[in-house]
PDB file of C-alpha atoms and ligand atoms in Angstrom:
ATOM      1  CA  UNK A   1      -7.825   1.794 -12.473  1.00 96.00           C
ATOM      2  CA  UNK A   2      -5.299   4.460 -11.478  1.00 97.00           C
ATOM      3  CA  UNK A   3      -3.497   6.777 -13.849  1.00 97.00           C
ATOM      4  CA  UNK A   4      -0.916   9.352 -12.839  1.00 97.00           C
ATOM      5  CA  UNK A   5      -0.083  12.008 -15.402  1.00 96.00           C
ATOM      6  CA  UNK A   6       3.187  13.848 -14.969  1.00 97.00           C
ATOM      7  CA  UNK A   7       2.752  13.758 -11.207  1.00 97.00           C
ATOM      8  CA  UNK A   8       4.975  16.183  -9.329  1.00 97.00           C
ATOM      9  CA  UNK A   9       5.325  16.862  -5.641  1.00 97.00           C
ATOM     10  CA  UNK A  10       7.559  19.402  -3.942  1.00 97.00           C
ATOM     11  CA  UNK A  11       8.148  20.202  -0.293  1.00 97.00           C
ATOM     12  CA  UNK A  12       9.243  23.818  -0.401  1.00 95.00           C
ATOM     13  CA  UNK A  13      12.025  23.985  -2.968  1.00 95.00           C
ATOM     14  CA  UNK A  14      12.704  20.256  -2.779  1.00 97.00           C
ATOM     15  CA  UNK A  15      11.081  18.463  -5.705  1.00 98.00           C
ATOM     16  CA  UNK A  16      10.516  14.896  -4.550  1.00 98.00           C
ATOM     17  CA  UNK A  17       8.444  13.571  -7.461  1.00 98.00           C
ATOM     18  CA  UNK A  18       9.630  14.816 -10.814  1.00 98.00           C
ATOM     19  CA  UNK A  19       6.934  13.732 -13.188  1.00 98.00           C
ATOM     20  CA  UNK A  20       5.571  10.228 -12.770  1.00 98.00           C
ATOM     21  CA  UNK A  21       3.237   8.963 -15.467  1.00 98.00           C
ATOM     22  CA  UNK A  22       1.959   5.484 -14.742  1.00 98.00           C
ATOM     23  CA  UNK A  23      -1.068   3.305 -15.350  1.00 97.00           C
ATOM     24  CA  UNK A  24      -2.186   0.670 -12.916  1.00 98.00           C
ATOM     25  CA  UNK A  25      -4.687  -1.733 -14.411  1.00 97.00           C
ATOM     26  CA  UNK A  26      -7.432  -3.505 -12.515  1.00 98.00           C
ATOM     27  CA  UNK A  27      -6.055  -6.681 -10.948  1.00 98.00           C
ATOM     28  CA  UNK A  28      -2.443  -5.696 -11.485  1.00 98.00           C
ATOM     29  CA  UNK A  29       0.171  -6.203  -8.786  1.00 98.00           C
ATOM     30  CA  UNK A  30       2.826  -3.542  -9.110  1.00 98.00           C
ATOM     31  CA  UNK A  31       5.897  -3.683  -6.894  1.00 98.00           C
ATOM     32  CA  UNK A  32       7.953  -0.523  -6.402  1.00 98.00           C
ATOM     33  CA  UNK A  33      11.555  -0.646  -5.299  1.00 98.00           C
ATOM     34  CA  UNK A  34      14.184   2.050  -4.976  1.00 97.00           C
ATOM     35  CA  UNK A  35      16.618   3.684  -2.599  1.00 97.00           C
ATOM     36  CA  UNK A  36      15.582   5.384   0.601  1.00 96.00           C
ATOM     37  CA  UNK A  37      14.431   8.963   0.027  1.00 97.00           C
ATOM     38  CA  UNK A  38      13.687   8.427  -3.669  1.00 98.00           C
ATOM     39  CA  UNK A  39       9.986   9.304  -3.348  1.00 98.00           C
ATOM     40  CA  UNK A  40       8.314   5.894  -3.096  1.00 98.00           C
ATOM     41  CA  UNK A  41       6.182   6.733  -0.063  1.00 98.00           C
ATOM     42  CA  UNK A  42       5.337  10.140  -1.446  1.00 98.00           C
ATOM     43  CA  UNK A  43       4.122   8.531  -4.660  1.00 98.00           C
ATOM     44  CA  UNK A  44       1.880   6.077  -2.791  1.00 98.00           C
ATOM     45  CA  UNK A  45       0.580   8.819  -0.501  1.00 96.00           C
ATOM     46  CA  UNK A  46      -0.349  10.944  -3.495  1.00 96.00           C
ATOM     47  CA  UNK A  47      -2.373   8.058  -4.959  1.00 95.00           C
ATOM     48  CA  UNK A  48      -4.890   8.267  -2.130  1.00 90.00           C
ATOM     49  CA  UNK A  49      -4.492  11.974  -1.414  1.00 91.00           C
ATOM     50  CA  UNK A  50      -2.620  11.652   1.867  1.00 93.00           C
ATOM     51  CA  UNK A  51      -0.406  14.137   0.028  1.00 94.00           C
ATOM     52  CA  UNK A  52      -1.669  16.711  -2.412  1.00 93.00           C
ATOM     53  CA  UNK A  53       0.334  16.687  -5.658  1.00 94.00           C
ATOM     54  CA  UNK A  54       2.003  19.967  -6.595  1.00 95.00           C
ATOM     55  CA  UNK A  55       1.058  19.412 -10.211  1.00 94.00           C
ATOM     56  CA  UNK A  56      -0.072  16.726 -12.575  1.00 95.00           C
ATOM     57  CA  UNK A  57      -3.116  14.542 -12.369  1.00 93.00           C
ATOM     58  CA  UNK A  58      -4.269  11.357 -10.711  1.00 95.00           C
ATOM     59  CA  UNK A  59      -7.242   9.604 -12.212  1.00 95.00           C
ATOM     60  CA  UNK A  60      -9.081   6.899 -10.311  1.00 94.00           C
ATOM     61  CA  UNK A  61     -11.346   5.023 -12.727  1.00 93.00           C
ATOM     62  CA  UNK A  62     -11.150   8.011 -15.019  1.00 91.00           C
ATOM     63  CA  UNK A  63     -12.012  10.662 -12.433  1.00 90.00           C
ATOM     64  CA  UNK A  64      -9.535  13.312 -11.352  1.00 91.00           C
ATOM     65  CA  UNK A  65      -9.250  12.684  -7.613  1.00 89.00           C
ATOM     66  CA  UNK A  66      -7.759  16.098  -6.867  1.00 79.00           C
ATOM     67  CA  UNK A  67     -10.903  17.760  -8.183  1.00 80.00           C
ATOM     68  CA  UNK A  68     -12.429  19.480  -5.123  1.00 79.00           C
ATOM     69  CA  UNK A  69     -15.886  18.281  -6.121  1.00 82.00           C
ATOM     70  CA  UNK A  70     -14.807  14.674  -5.455  1.00 81.00           C
ATOM     71  CA  UNK A  71     -15.143  13.338  -1.955  1.00 82.00           C
ATOM     72  CA  UNK A  72     -11.733  12.543  -0.420  1.00 84.00           C
ATOM     73  CA  UNK A  73     -13.281  10.001   1.948  1.00 83.00           C
ATOM     74  CA  UNK A  74     -14.774   8.166  -0.999  1.00 84.00           C
ATOM     75  CA  UNK A  75     -11.365   7.958  -2.667  1.00 87.00           C
ATOM     76  CA  UNK A  76      -9.744   6.749   0.549  1.00 86.00           C
ATOM     77  CA  UNK A  77     -12.412   4.086   0.890  1.00 90.00           C
ATOM     78  CA  UNK A  78     -11.684   2.807  -2.588  1.00 94.00           C
ATOM     79  CA  UNK A  79      -7.900   3.157  -2.338  1.00 95.00           C
ATOM     80  CA  UNK A  80      -6.836   1.540   0.936  1.00 96.00           C
ATOM     81  CA  UNK A  81      -3.427   1.885   2.512  1.00 96.00           C
ATOM     82  CA  UNK A  82      -1.253  -0.288   4.733  1.00 97.00           C
ATOM     83  CA  UNK A  83       1.670   1.426   6.455  1.00 97.00           C
ATOM     84  CA  UNK A  84       5.068   0.290   7.663  1.00 96.00           C
ATOM     85  CA  UNK A  85       4.153   1.023  11.288  1.00 96.00           C
ATOM     86  CA  UNK A  86       0.630  -0.461  11.177  1.00 95.00           C
ATOM     87  CA  UNK A  87      -0.990   2.762  12.487  1.00 95.00           C
ATOM     88  CA  UNK A  88      -3.573   0.909  14.559  1.00 97.00           C
ATOM     89  CA  UNK A  89      -5.416   3.030  17.131  1.00 98.00           C
ATOM     90  CA  UNK A  90      -3.795   2.030  20.454  1.00 98.00           C
ATOM     91  CA  UNK A  91      -6.821   2.936  22.608  1.00 98.00           C
ATOM     92  CA  UNK A  92      -9.287   0.861  20.549  1.00 98.00           C
ATOM     93  CA  UNK A  93      -9.773  -2.899  20.572  1.00 98.00           C
ATOM     94  CA  UNK A  94      -8.902  -4.888  17.479  1.00 98.00           C
ATOM     95  CA  UNK A  95     -12.562  -5.144  16.535  1.00 98.00           C
ATOM     96  CA  UNK A  96     -13.054  -1.405  17.026  1.00 98.00           C
ATOM     97  CA  UNK A  97      -9.971  -0.722  14.908  1.00 98.00           C
ATOM     98  CA  UNK A  98     -11.565  -2.683  12.087  1.00 98.00           C
ATOM     99  CA  UNK A  99     -15.090  -1.284  12.376  1.00 98.00           C
ATOM    100  CA  UNK A 100     -14.571   2.397  13.178  1.00 97.00           C
ATOM    101  CA  UNK A 101     -13.949   3.706   9.664  1.00 95.00           C
ATOM    102  CA  UNK A 102     -16.662   1.817   7.753  1.00 96.00           C
ATOM    103  CA  UNK A 103     -19.224   2.734  10.436  1.00 97.00           C
ATOM    104  CA  UNK A 104     -18.179   6.403  10.645  1.00 95.00           C
ATOM    105  CA  UNK A 105     -18.273   6.746   6.880  1.00 92.00           C
ATOM    106  CA  UNK A 106     -21.670   5.072   6.694  1.00 93.00           C
ATOM    107  CA  UNK A 107     -20.420   2.222   4.514  1.00 93.00           C
ATOM    108  CA  UNK A 108     -21.645  -0.423   6.995  1.00 96.00           C
ATOM    109  CA  UNK A 109     -23.986  -0.396   9.963  1.00 97.00           C
ATOM    110  CA  UNK A 110     -22.499  -1.244  13.353  1.00 97.00           C
ATOM    111  CA  UNK A 111     -23.955  -4.764  13.109  1.00 97.00           C
ATOM    112  CA  UNK A 112     -22.674  -5.339   9.568  1.00 97.00           C
ATOM    113  CA  UNK A 113     -19.247  -4.011  10.527  1.00 98.00           C
ATOM    114  CA  UNK A 114     -19.035  -6.267  13.595  1.00 98.00           C
ATOM    115  CA  UNK A 115     -20.010  -9.265  11.497  1.00 98.00           C
ATOM    116  CA  UNK A 116     -17.482  -8.390   8.822  1.00 98.00           C
ATOM    117  CA  UNK A 117     -14.752  -7.829  11.431  1.00 98.00           C
ATOM    118  CA  UNK A 118     -15.309 -11.289  12.875  1.00 98.00           C
ATOM    119  CA  UNK A 119     -15.320 -12.875   9.399  1.00 98.00           C
ATOM    120  CA  UNK A 120     -12.065 -11.134   8.531  1.00 98.00           C
ATOM    121  CA  UNK A 121     -10.485 -12.050  11.860  1.00 98.00           C
ATOM    122  CA  UNK A 122     -11.512 -15.656  11.321  1.00 98.00           C
ATOM    123  CA  UNK A 123      -9.920 -15.591   7.891  1.00 97.00           C
ATOM    124  CA  UNK A 124      -6.541 -14.782   9.448  1.00 98.00           C
ATOM    125  CA  UNK A 125      -7.044 -17.012  12.473  1.00 97.00           C
ATOM    126  CA  UNK A 126      -7.206 -14.171  15.005  1.00 98.00           C
ATOM    127  CA  UNK A 127     -10.867 -14.161  15.997  1.00 96.00           C
ATOM    128  CA  UNK A 128      -9.839 -14.674  19.627  1.00 97.00           C
ATOM    129  CA  UNK A 129      -8.137 -11.249  19.500  1.00 98.00           C
ATOM    130  CA  UNK A 130     -11.306  -9.256  18.745  1.00 98.00           C
ATOM    131  CA  UNK A 131     -11.427  -7.699  22.211  1.00 98.00           C
ATOM    132  CA  UNK A 132      -7.646  -7.388  22.647  1.00 98.00           C
ATOM    133  CA  UNK A 133      -5.712  -4.127  22.251  1.00 98.00           C
ATOM    134  CA  UNK A 134      -2.937  -3.635  19.710  1.00 98.00           C
ATOM    135  CA  UNK A 135      -0.198  -3.657  22.342  1.00 98.00           C
ATOM    136  CA  UNK A 136      -1.144  -7.245  23.211  1.00 98.00           C
ATOM    137  CA  UNK A 137      -0.329  -8.423  19.670  1.00 98.00           C
ATOM    138  CA  UNK A 138       2.916  -9.290  17.913  1.00 97.00           C
ATOM    139  CA  UNK A 139       4.108  -7.133  15.035  1.00 97.00           C
ATOM    140  CA  UNK A 140       3.040  -9.719  12.473  1.00 98.00           C
ATOM    141  CA  UNK A 141      -0.425  -9.937  14.017  1.00 98.00           C
ATOM    142  CA  UNK A 142      -0.736  -6.137  14.082  1.00 98.00           C
ATOM    143  CA  UNK A 143       0.178  -5.859  10.438  1.00 98.00           C
ATOM    144  CA  UNK A 144      -2.288  -8.577   9.447  1.00 98.00           C
ATOM    145  CA  UNK A 145      -4.950  -6.709  11.416  1.00 98.00           C
ATOM    146  CA  UNK A 146      -4.005  -3.516   9.572  1.00 98.00           C
ATOM    147  CA  UNK A 147      -4.482  -5.368   6.286  1.00 98.00           C
ATOM    148  CA  UNK A 148      -7.921  -6.728   7.152  1.00 98.00           C
ATOM    149  CA  UNK A 149      -8.864  -3.303   8.535  1.00 98.00           C
ATOM    150  CA  UNK A 150      -8.160  -1.937   5.071  1.00 97.00           C
ATOM    151  CA  UNK A 151     -10.223  -4.790   3.551  1.00 97.00           C
ATOM    152  CA  UNK A 152     -13.216  -3.950   5.774  1.00 97.00           C
ATOM    153  CA  UNK A 153     -13.662  -0.797   3.696  1.00 95.00           C
ATOM    154  CA  UNK A 154     -14.161  -2.916   0.587  1.00 95.00           C
ATOM    155  CA  UNK A 155     -11.381  -1.180  -1.343  1.00 96.00           C
ATOM    156  CA  UNK A 156     -10.728  -1.587  -5.056  1.00 97.00           C
ATOM    157  CA  UNK A 157      -7.005  -0.999  -4.694  1.00 98.00           C
ATOM    158  CA  UNK A 158      -4.631  -1.594  -1.803  1.00 98.00           C
ATOM    159  CA  UNK A 159      -1.414   0.381  -1.403  1.00 98.00           C
ATOM    160  CA  UNK A 160       1.289  -1.123   0.828  1.00 98.00           C
ATOM    161  CA  UNK A 161       4.182   1.015   2.045  1.00 98.00           C
ATOM    162  CA  UNK A 162       6.971  -1.312   3.201  1.00 98.00           C
ATOM    163  CA  UNK A 163       4.514  -3.473   5.145  1.00 98.00           C
ATOM    164  CA  UNK A 164       7.182  -5.845   6.460  1.00 98.00           C
ATOM    165  CA  UNK A 165      10.051  -3.431   7.089  1.00 97.00           C
ATOM    166  CA  UNK A 166       9.242  -2.889  10.756  1.00 96.00           C
ATOM    167  CA  UNK A 167       8.789  -6.573  11.546  1.00 97.00           C
ATOM    168  CA  UNK A 168      11.109  -9.028  13.208  1.00 96.00           C
ATOM    169  CA  UNK A 169      12.309 -11.460  10.524  1.00 95.00           C
ATOM    170  CA  UNK A 170      10.266 -14.389  11.816  1.00 96.00           C
ATOM    171  CA  UNK A 171       7.043 -12.404  11.298  1.00 97.00           C
ATOM    172  CA  UNK A 172       7.633 -11.320   7.720  1.00 97.00           C
ATOM    173  CA  UNK A 173       6.370 -14.597   6.258  1.00 97.00           C
ATOM    174  CA  UNK A 174       2.868 -14.489   7.726  1.00 97.00           C
ATOM    175  CA  UNK A 175       2.297 -10.971   6.378  1.00 98.00           C
ATOM    176  CA  UNK A 176       3.625 -11.789   2.902  1.00 98.00           C
ATOM    177  CA  UNK A 177       1.466 -14.915   2.902  1.00 98.00           C
ATOM    178  CA  UNK A 178      -1.678 -12.871   3.513  1.00 98.00           C
ATOM    179  CA  UNK A 179      -0.650 -10.412   0.801  1.00 98.00           C
ATOM    180  CA  UNK A 180      -0.163 -13.307  -1.620  1.00 98.00           C
ATOM    181  CA  UNK A 181      -3.644 -14.558  -0.846  1.00 98.00           C
ATOM    182  CA  UNK A 182      -5.098 -11.138  -1.633  1.00 98.00           C
ATOM    183  CA  UNK A 183      -3.121 -11.090  -4.860  1.00 98.00           C
ATOM    184  CA  UNK A 184      -4.520 -14.494  -5.818  1.00 97.00           C
ATOM    185  CA  UNK A 185      -8.029 -13.237  -5.030  1.00 97.00           C
ATOM    186  CA  UNK A 186      -7.521 -10.622  -7.731  1.00 98.00           C
ATOM    187  CA  UNK A 187      -6.958  -7.508  -5.630  1.00 98.00           C
ATOM    188  CA  UNK A 188      -5.270  -4.602  -7.391  1.00 98.00           C
ATOM    189  CA  UNK A 189      -2.116  -3.937  -5.389  1.00 98.00           C
ATOM    190  CA  UNK A 190       0.721  -1.442  -5.382  1.00 98.00           C
ATOM    191  CA  UNK A 191       3.457  -2.557  -3.015  1.00 98.00           C
ATOM    192  CA  UNK A 192       6.604  -0.714  -1.978  1.00 98.00           C
ATOM    193  CA  UNK A 193       8.897  -3.359  -0.538  1.00 97.00           C
ATOM    194  CA  UNK A 194      12.427  -4.624  -0.208  1.00 95.00           C
ATOM    195  CA  UNK A 195      11.182  -8.212  -0.392  1.00 96.00           C
ATOM    196  CA  UNK A 196      12.592  -9.207  -3.758  1.00 96.00           C
ATOM    197  CA  UNK A 197      11.235 -12.755  -3.433  1.00 96.00           C
ATOM    198  CA  UNK A 198       7.725 -11.348  -3.145  1.00 97.00           C
ATOM    199  CA  UNK A 199       8.347  -9.117  -6.157  1.00 97.00           C
ATOM    200  CA  UNK A 200       9.515 -12.043  -8.272  1.00 97.00           C
ATOM    201  CA  UNK A 201       6.682 -14.284  -7.209  1.00 97.00           C
ATOM    202  CA  UNK A 202       3.696 -11.947  -7.095  1.00 98.00           C
ATOM    203  CA  UNK A 203       4.336  -8.851  -9.219  1.00 98.00           C
ATOM    204  CA  UNK A 204       3.137  -8.434 -12.781  1.00 97.00           C
ATOM    205  CA  UNK A 205       5.457  -5.466 -13.058  1.00 98.00           C
ATOM    206  CA  UNK A 206       8.288  -4.021 -11.016  1.00 98.00           C
ATOM    207  CA  UNK A 207       9.119  -0.293 -11.023  1.00 98.00           C
ATOM    208  CA  UNK A 208      12.419   1.232  -9.979  1.00 98.00           C
ATOM    209  CA  UNK A 209      11.902   4.721  -8.574  1.00 98.00           C
ATOM    210  CA  UNK A 210      15.059   6.743  -8.141  1.00 98.00           C
ATOM    211  CA  UNK A 211      15.387  10.495  -7.568  1.00 97.00           C
ATOM    212  CA  UNK A 212      11.674  11.035  -8.026  1.00 98.00           C
ATOM    213  CA  UNK A 213      11.200   9.345 -11.358  1.00 98.00           C
ATOM    214  CA  UNK A 214      10.539   5.839 -12.635  1.00 98.00           C
ATOM    215  CA  UNK A 215      13.911   4.949 -14.105  1.00 98.00           C
ATOM    216  CA  UNK A 216      13.044   1.431 -15.204  1.00 98.00           C
ATOM    217  CA  UNK A 217      10.151  -0.982 -15.188  1.00 98.00           C
ATOM    218  CA  UNK A 218       9.619  -4.466 -16.459  1.00 98.00           C
ATOM    219  CA  UNK A 219       8.193  -7.897 -15.765  1.00 98.00           C
ATOM    220  CA  UNK A 220       9.920  -9.326 -12.692  1.00 98.00           C
ATOM    221  CA  UNK A 221      11.891 -11.823 -14.784  1.00 97.00           C
ATOM    222  CA  UNK A 222      13.378  -9.192 -17.074  1.00 97.00           C
ATOM    223  CA  UNK A 223      13.704  -6.646 -14.301  1.00 98.00           C
ATOM    224  CA  UNK A 224      15.872  -8.824 -12.101  1.00 97.00           C
ATOM    225  CA  UNK A 225      17.817 -10.796 -14.690  1.00 96.00           C
ATOM    226  CA  UNK A 226      18.375  -8.085 -17.268  1.00 96.00           C
ATOM    227  CA  UNK A 227      18.395  -4.659 -15.611  1.00 97.00           C
ATOM    228  CA  UNK A 228      19.483  -1.798 -17.885  1.00 97.00           C
ATOM    229  CA  UNK A 229      19.754   1.360 -15.816  1.00 97.00           C
ATOM    230  CA  UNK A 230      23.147   1.678 -14.081  1.00 97.00           C
ATOM    231  CA  UNK A 231      21.514   2.928 -10.864  1.00 97.00           C
ATOM    232  CA  UNK A 232      19.224  -0.087 -10.850  1.00 97.00           C
ATOM    233  CA  UNK A 233      22.139  -2.442 -11.438  1.00 97.00           C
ATOM    234  CA  UNK A 234      23.946  -0.863  -8.511  1.00 96.00           C
ATOM    235  CA  UNK A 235      20.824  -1.016  -6.328  1.00 96.00           C
ATOM    236  CA  UNK A 236      20.193  -4.681  -7.137  1.00 96.00           C
ATOM    237  CA  UNK A 237      23.814  -5.591  -6.466  1.00 94.00           C
ATOM    238  CA  UNK A 238      23.308  -4.297  -2.925  1.00 92.00           C
ATOM    239  CA  UNK A 239      19.945  -5.878  -2.140  1.00 88.00           C
ATOM    240  CA  UNK A 240      20.078  -9.231  -3.900  1.00 81.00           C
TER     241      UNK A 240
HETATM  242  P1  ADP B   1      11.059   6.901   0.217  1.00 64.47           P
HETATM  243  O1  ADP B   1       9.734   6.397   0.643  1.00 64.47           O
HETATM  244  O2  ADP B   1      11.450   6.471  -1.158  1.00 64.47           O
HETATM  245  O3  ADP B   1      12.141   6.587   1.209  1.00 64.47           O
HETATM  246  P2  ADP B   1       9.871   9.497   0.664  1.00 64.47           P
HETATM  247  O4  ADP B   1       8.798   9.607  -0.336  1.00 64.47           O
HETATM  248  O5  ADP B   1       9.475   9.181   2.064  1.00 64.47           O
HETATM  249  O6  ADP B   1      10.995   8.485   0.142  1.00 64.47           O
HETATM  250  O7  ADP B   1      10.687  10.842   0.731  1.00 64.47           O
HETATM  251  C1  ADP B   1      11.280  11.447  -0.407  1.00 64.47           C
HETATM  252  C2  ADP B   1      11.932  12.752  -0.005  1.00 64.47           C
HETATM  253  O8  ADP B   1      10.908  13.658   0.405  1.00 64.47           O
HETATM  254  C3  ADP B   1      12.893  12.640   1.162  1.00 64.47           C
HETATM  255  O9  ADP B   1      13.976  13.499   0.905  1.00 64.47           O
HETATM  256  C4  ADP B   1      12.075  13.137   2.323  1.00 64.47           C
HETATM  257  O10 ADP B   1      12.903  13.707   3.294  1.00 64.47           O
HETATM  258  C5  ADP B   1      11.175  14.161   1.689  1.00 64.47           C
HETATM  259  N1  ADP B   1       9.887  14.297   2.394  1.00 64.47           N
HETATM  260  C6  ADP B   1       8.958  13.327   2.533  1.00 64.47           C
HETATM  261  N2  ADP B   1       7.892  13.772   3.222  1.00 64.47           N
HETATM  262  C7  ADP B   1       8.148  15.072   3.527  1.00 64.47           C
HETATM  263  C8  ADP B   1       7.425  16.092   4.225  1.00 64.47           C
HETATM  264  N3  ADP B   1       6.218  15.861   4.734  1.00 64.47           N
HETATM  265  N4  ADP B   1       8.013  17.310   4.334  1.00 64.47           N
HETATM  266  C9  ADP B   1       9.231  17.547   3.796  1.00 64.47           C
HETATM  267  N5  ADP B   1       9.957  16.631   3.129  1.00 64.47           N
HETATM  268  C10 ADP B   1       9.438  15.412   2.988  1.00 64.47           C
HETATM  269 MG1   MG B   2       9.173   5.272   2.279  1.00 64.47          MG
END
């Protein structure tokens, strides 16, 4: 579904991604771990063109997404993103947060979008919050709204950038639970997280990104019980 070929990204002289070549298959759940500053967010942001790669290629279903003749909005519709800090629009109601993008992009009519928003809110048990504003919600509720907002676009892939890192501990579970449900429904997911339990339980494959490259990857079982790279061993000894 997504292929990156020798993906590189620099900010000025600082090369943050130093050649990442990866394949993400349809239905796969890939978890990415690694130290702070190693390029995890930059990698995710490149996958839906929130950042423009300095060189290399990203193919989405075989098409080069950096090709100017492709429509960036189309790519962003198909490759949804959930951020650490939710990024809900504070001045819009929950329902408006969910409906604004699909309506603006012409994916759904206003009526279809409203109907879909209510269905999605019902799914997560928050239909009574449709007319509330983000500041009236808990962190866990906001993040679950951010996830269904991404779903309203009917994406083929969802990228998650540390979706539980900004939450109080008691709210982490409800967000991971929703992510597990999506995984079980067959969604293709790429998840940057420090939640090793989630990685073990849900991932097909875990990647260790360090200093801008993928230093190791494996099935969760092998990855956690038999790590090879010394930097990964050191990292795991700190987080496990
Ligand atoms: P991670 O998500 O693994 O913590 P990031 O991808 O956010 O790492 O960042 C990798 C490196 O790139 C860091 O050194 C960071 O300071 C730098 N960086 C990220 N975004 C920018 C930017 N917009 N401008 C300049 N440097 C950036
Ligand atoms: Mg990050």
